Coordinates of C-alpha atoms in Angstrom, one line a residue:
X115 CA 25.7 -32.1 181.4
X116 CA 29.5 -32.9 180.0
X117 CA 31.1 -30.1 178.8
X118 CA 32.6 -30.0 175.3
X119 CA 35.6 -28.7 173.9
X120 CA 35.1 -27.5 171.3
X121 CA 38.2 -26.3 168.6
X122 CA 37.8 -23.3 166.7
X123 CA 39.6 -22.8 163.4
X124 CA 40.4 -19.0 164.9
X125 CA 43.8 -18.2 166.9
X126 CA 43.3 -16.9 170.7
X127 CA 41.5 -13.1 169.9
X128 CA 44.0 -10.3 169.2
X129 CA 43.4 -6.3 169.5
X130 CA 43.3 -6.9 165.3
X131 CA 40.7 -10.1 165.7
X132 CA 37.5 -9.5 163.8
X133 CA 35.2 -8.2 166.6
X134 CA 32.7 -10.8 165.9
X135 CA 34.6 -13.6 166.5
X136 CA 36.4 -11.9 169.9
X137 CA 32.4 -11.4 170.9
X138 CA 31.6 -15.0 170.2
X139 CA 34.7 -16.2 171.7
X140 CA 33.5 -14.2 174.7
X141 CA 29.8 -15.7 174.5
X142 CA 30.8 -18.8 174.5
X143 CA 33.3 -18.8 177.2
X144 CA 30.2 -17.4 179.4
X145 CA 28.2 -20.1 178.3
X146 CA 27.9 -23.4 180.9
X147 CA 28.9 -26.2 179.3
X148 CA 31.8 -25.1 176.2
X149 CA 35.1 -24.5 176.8
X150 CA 36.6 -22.9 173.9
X151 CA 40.0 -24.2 172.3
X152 CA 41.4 -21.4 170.1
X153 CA 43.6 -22.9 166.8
X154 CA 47.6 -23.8 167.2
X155 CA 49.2 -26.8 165.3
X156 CA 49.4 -28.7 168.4
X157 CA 46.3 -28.4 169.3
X158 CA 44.5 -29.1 165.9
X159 CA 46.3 -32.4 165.7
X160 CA 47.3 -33.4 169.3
X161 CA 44.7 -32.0 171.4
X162 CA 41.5 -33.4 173.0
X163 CA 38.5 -31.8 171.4
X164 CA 34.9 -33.0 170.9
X165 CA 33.8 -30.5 168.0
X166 CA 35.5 -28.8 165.3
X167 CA 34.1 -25.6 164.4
X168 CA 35.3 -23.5 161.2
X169 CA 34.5 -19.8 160.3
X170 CA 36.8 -19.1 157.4
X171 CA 38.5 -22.8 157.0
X172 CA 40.6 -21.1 154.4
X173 CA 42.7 -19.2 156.7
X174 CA 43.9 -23.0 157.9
X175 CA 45.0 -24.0 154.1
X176 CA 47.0 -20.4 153.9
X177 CA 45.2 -18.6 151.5
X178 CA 46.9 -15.2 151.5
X179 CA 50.1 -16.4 152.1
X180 CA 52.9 -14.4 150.4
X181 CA 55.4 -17.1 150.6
X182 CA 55.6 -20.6 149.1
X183 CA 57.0 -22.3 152.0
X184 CA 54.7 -20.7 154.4
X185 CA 51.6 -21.9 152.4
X186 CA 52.8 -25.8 151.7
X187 CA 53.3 -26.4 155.5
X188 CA 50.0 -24.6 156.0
X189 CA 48.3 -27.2 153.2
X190 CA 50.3 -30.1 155.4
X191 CA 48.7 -29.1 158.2
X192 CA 45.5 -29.1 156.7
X193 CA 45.6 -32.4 154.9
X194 CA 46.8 -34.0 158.4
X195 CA 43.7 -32.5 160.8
X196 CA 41.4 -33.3 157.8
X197 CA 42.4 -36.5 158.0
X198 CA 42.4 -36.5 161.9
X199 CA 39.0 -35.9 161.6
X200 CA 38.4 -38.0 158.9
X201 CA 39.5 -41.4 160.9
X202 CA 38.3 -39.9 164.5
X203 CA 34.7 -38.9 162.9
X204 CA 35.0 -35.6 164.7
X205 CA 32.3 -33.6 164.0
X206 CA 32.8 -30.5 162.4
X207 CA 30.4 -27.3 162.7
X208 CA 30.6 -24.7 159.9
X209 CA 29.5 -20.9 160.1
X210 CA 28.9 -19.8 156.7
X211 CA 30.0 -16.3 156.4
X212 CA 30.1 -16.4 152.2
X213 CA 29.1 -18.6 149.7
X214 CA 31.0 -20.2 147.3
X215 CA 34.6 -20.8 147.7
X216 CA 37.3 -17.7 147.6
X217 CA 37.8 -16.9 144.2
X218 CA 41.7 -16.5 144.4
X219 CA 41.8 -20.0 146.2
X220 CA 44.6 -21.9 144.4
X221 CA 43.8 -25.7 143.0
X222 CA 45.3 -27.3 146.7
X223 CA 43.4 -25.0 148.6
X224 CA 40.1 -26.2 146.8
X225 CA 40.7 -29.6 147.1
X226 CA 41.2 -28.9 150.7
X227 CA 38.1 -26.7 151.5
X228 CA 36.0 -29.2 149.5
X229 CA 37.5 -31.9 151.6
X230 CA 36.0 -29.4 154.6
X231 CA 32.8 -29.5 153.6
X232 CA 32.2 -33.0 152.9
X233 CA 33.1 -33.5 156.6
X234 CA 30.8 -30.5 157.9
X235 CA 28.5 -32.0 159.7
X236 CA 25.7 -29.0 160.6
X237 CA 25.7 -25.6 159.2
X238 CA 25.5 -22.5 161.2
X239 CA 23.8 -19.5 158.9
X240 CA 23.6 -16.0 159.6
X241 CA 20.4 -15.4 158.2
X242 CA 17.3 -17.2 157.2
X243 CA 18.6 -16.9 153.2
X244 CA 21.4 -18.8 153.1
X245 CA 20.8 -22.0 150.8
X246 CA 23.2 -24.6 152.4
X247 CA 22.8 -28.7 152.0
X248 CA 22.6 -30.9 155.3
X249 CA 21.6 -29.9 158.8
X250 CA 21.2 -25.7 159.1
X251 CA 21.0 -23.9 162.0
X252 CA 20.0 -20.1 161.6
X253 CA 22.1 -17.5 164.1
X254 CA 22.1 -14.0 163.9
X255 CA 25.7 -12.0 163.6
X256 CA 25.5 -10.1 167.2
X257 CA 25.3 -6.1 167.3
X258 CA 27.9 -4.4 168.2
X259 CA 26.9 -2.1 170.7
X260 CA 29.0 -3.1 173.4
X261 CA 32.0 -3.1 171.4
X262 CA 32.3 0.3 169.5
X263 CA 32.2 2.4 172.9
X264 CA 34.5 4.7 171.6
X265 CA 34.0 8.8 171.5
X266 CA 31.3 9.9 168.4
X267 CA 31.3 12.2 166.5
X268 CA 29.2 15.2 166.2
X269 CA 26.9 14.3 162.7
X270 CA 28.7 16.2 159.7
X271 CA 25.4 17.8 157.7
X272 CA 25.4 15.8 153.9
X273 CA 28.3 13.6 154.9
X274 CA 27.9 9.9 153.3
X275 CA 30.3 8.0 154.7
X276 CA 32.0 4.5 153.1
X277 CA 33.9 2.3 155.9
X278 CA 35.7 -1.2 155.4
X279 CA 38.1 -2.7 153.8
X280 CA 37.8 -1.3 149.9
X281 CA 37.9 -4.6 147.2
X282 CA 36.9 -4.7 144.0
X283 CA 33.3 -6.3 144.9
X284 CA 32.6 -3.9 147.0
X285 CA 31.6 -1.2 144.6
X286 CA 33.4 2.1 145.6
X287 CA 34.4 3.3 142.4
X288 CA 30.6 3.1 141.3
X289 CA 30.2 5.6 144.8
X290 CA 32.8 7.9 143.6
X291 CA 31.2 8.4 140.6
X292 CA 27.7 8.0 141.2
X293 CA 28.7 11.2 144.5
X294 CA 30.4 13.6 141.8
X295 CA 27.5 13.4 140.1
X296 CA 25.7 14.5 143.1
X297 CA 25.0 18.8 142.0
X298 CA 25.1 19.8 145.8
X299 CA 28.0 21.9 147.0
X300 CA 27.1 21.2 150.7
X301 CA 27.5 17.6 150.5
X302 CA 30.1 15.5 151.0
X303 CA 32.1 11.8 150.9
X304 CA 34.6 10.0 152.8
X305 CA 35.9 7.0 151.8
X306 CA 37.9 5.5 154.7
X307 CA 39.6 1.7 155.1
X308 CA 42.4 -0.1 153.4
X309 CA 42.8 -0.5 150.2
X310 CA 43.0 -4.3 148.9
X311 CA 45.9 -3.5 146.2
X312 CA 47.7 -0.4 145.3
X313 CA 46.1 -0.3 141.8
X314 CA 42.9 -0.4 143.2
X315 CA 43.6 2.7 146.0
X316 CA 45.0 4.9 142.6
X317 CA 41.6 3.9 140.5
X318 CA 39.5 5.6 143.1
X319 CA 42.0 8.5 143.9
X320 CA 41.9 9.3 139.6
X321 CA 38.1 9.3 139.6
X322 CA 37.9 11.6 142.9
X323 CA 40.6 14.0 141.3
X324 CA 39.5 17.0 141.5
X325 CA 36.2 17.4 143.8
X326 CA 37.3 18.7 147.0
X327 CA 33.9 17.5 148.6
X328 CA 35.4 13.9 148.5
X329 CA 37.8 12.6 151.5
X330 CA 40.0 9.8 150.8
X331 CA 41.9 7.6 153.3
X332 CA 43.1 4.7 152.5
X333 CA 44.5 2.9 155.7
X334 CA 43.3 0.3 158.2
X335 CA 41.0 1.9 161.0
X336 CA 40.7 1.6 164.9
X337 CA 38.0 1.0 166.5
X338 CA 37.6 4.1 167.5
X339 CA 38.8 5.3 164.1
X340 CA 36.0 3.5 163.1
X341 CA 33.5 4.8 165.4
X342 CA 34.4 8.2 164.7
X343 CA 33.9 8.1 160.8
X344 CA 30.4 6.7 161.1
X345 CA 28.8 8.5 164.0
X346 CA 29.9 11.8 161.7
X347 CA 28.0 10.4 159.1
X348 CA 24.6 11.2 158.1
X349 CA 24.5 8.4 156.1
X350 CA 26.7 5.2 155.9
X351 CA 26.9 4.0 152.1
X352 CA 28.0 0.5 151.1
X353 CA 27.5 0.0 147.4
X354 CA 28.5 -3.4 147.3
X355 CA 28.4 -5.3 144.0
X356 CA 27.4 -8.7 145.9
X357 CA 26.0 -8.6 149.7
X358 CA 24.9 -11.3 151.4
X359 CA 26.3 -11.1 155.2
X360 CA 27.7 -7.5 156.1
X361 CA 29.2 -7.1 159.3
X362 CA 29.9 -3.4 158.5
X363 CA 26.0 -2.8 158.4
X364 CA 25.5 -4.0 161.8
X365 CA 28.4 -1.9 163.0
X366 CA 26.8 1.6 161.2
X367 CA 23.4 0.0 163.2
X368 CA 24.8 -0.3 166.6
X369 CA 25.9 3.1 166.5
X370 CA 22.7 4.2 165.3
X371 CA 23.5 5.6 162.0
X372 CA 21.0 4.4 158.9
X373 CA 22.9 2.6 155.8
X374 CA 22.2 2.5 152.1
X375 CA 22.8 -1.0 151.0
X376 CA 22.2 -2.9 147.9
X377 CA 18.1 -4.0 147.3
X378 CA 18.3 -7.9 148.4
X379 CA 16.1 -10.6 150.2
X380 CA 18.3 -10.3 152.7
X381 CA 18.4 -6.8 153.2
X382 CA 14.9 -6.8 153.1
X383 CA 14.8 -8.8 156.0
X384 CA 17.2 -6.8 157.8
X385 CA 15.1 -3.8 157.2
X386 CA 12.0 -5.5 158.5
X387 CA 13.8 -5.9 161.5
X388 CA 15.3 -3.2 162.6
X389 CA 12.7 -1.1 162.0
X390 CA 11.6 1.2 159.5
X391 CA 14.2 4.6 158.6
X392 CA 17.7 2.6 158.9
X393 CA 17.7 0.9 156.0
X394 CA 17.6 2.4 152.6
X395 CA 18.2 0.2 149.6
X396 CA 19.2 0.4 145.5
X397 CA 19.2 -1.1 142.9
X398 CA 21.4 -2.1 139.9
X399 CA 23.9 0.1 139.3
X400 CA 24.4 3.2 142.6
X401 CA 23.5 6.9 141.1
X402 CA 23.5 10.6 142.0
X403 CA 19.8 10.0 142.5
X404 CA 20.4 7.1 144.8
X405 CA 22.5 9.0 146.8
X406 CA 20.2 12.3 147.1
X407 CA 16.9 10.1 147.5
X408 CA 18.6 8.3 150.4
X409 CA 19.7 11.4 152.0
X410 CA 16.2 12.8 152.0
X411 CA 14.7 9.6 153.8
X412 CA 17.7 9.3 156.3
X413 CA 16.6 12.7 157.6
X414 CA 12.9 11.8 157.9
X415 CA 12.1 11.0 161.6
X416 CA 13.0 7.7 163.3
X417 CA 13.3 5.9 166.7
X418 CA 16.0 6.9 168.6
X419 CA 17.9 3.5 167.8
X420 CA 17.3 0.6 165.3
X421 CA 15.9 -2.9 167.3
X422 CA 18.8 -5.0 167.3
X423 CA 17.0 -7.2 170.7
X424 CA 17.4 -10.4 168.0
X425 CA 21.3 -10.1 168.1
X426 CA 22.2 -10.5 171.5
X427 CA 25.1 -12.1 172.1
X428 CA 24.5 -14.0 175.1
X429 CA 21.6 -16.0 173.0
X430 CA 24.2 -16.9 170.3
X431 CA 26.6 -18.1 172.9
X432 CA 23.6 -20.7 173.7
X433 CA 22.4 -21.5 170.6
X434 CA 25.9 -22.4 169.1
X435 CA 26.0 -25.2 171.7
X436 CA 23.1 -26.6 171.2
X437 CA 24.4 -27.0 167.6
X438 CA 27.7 -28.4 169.0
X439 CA 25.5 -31.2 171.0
X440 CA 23.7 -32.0 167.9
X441 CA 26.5 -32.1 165.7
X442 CA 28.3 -34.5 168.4
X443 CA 24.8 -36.7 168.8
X444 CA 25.0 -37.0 164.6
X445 CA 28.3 -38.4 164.3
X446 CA 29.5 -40.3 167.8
X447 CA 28.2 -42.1 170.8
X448 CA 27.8 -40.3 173.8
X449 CA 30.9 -39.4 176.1
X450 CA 33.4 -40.8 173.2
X451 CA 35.9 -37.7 172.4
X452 CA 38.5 -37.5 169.5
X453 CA 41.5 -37.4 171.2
X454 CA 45.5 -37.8 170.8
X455 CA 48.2 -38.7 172.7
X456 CA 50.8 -35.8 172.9

């Protein structure tokens, strides 16, 4: 069969990449019949592609941009491929990572990502709970076993352990409190990832002051950084206000730590999954009780590793094309291939 280029709304993979899209990148590029063209300017609106596929389209309209300049040629650039693919009928395949749009999107990066969507032609969900309009295609977010190689850590007895980027959403101030409420002297809590602002960072060191059983640091991990602060863990705590798609789970999983993680359908699935003793689940608001209950039923017994055989990444390298050939069969004739001259 033809192979299709397909342009990803992703630069070429970097050492600071997300690790999912380096593995899919990877996937795919294994997988007969794609041949994967990572984002540039010129490629986006000179190059020969057959399918557009975005994973955060707002990283093309510059949202996070600290300067004005930077993000009004970003919005240019978006506003011209949009309407590349507009007049060329590319089709363009979506992986929906969150829903709704970013709340600090500004009013031209709205339009924009609305403009996005009306031109998606077939969704790509990472689980079966995702409500999305149009043609949906479910694919599970790959493990992570064969990227977090690094050394472990021997298990710190007690230790909960919060790892990620720390944003408001995401609930640790509700862990630092809900932990010093926690009577046990032999417990303890680290809290380890960038902070999102400065405020945010002296919040959580004020409601930690004073209770030397909590660990603090605020700074972007390694990998093996990364690897290190779970595997210590007895139990990997993400208190999120809103979860619907958590890389960070998976990671704690493929390195064979158990999580608690807020009570949701998709949780629930997750759980049903992997097996029973990984996931532990609250609700509402996180408490001391939360905390010790989840403790107790990490250290009941459990297999040796939670089934992650669903997430292999050589199935999703497969599975994406087929979406890319349906997506092309939806909008074009076969062989025809949005092109321009450079």
């Amino acid at each position: 069969m033809t192979t299709l280029r397909v342009l990803t709304s992703h630069r070429e993979p970097r050492a600071t990449t997300n690790p999912y899209i380096t593995m899919l990148t990877s996937a795919l590029r294994r997988t007969p019949g794609v041949e994967v063209v990572t984002f540039t300017g010129r490629a986006a609106l000179l190059g020969r592609y057959d399918v557009v596929h975005l994973h955060w389209p707002e990283t093309i309209t510059g949202l996070g941009g600290r300067r004005l300049a930077g993000r009004v040629v970003r919005w240019l650039l978006a506003a011209l491929l949009l309407l590349r693919l507009t007049v060329t009928r590319t089709p363009v395949v979506r992986t929906v990572h969150n829903v709704g749009l970013p709340a600090d999107a500004g009013p031209a990066q709205r339009l924009l990502l609305r403009w996005f969507d009306r031109l998606t032609t077939h969704r790509i969900v990472l689980n079966d709970r995702t409500e999305c309009p149009g043609p949906v295609t479910t694919i599970p977010h790959g493990h992570y076993r064969d990227w977090y190689t690094g050394p472990r850590s021997a298990t710190v007895p007690g230790r909960f352990q919060y790892v990620g980027l720390v944003r408001r959403y995401k609930g640790v101030e509700g862990l630092v409190e809900a932990f010093r409420a926690v009577p046990d002297a032999d417990v303890s809590l680290e809290v380890a990832g960038a902070a999102s602002t400065p405020e945010l960072a002296a919040t959580i060191t004020g409601l930690a002051d004073g209770d030397p059983r909590v660990t603090l640091r605020f700074a972007f991990l390694s990998d093996d950084e990364l690897v290190s602060a779970i595997t210590a863990a007895e139990l990997v705590v993400l208190p999120y206000r809103f979860m619907h798609n958590s890389g960070t789970v998976l990671a704690a999983l493929s390195l064979d730590r158990p999580v608690l993680v807020p009570d949701t359908p998709v949780n629930a699935d997750l759980a049903a999954e992997v097996g029973p003793g990984w996931i532990h689940t609250f609700t509402d608001d996180l408490t001391a009780d939360d905390l010790t209950r989840a403790l107790d039923a990490a250290r009941a017994p459990r297999a040796a590793s939670p089934d992650l055989g669903a997430r292999e990444w050589d199935d999703a390298g497969q599975a994406h094309l087929d979406v890319y050939r349906a997506a092309l069969a939806r909008t074009r004739p076969a062989g025809r291939t949005a092109e321009v001259p450079a």
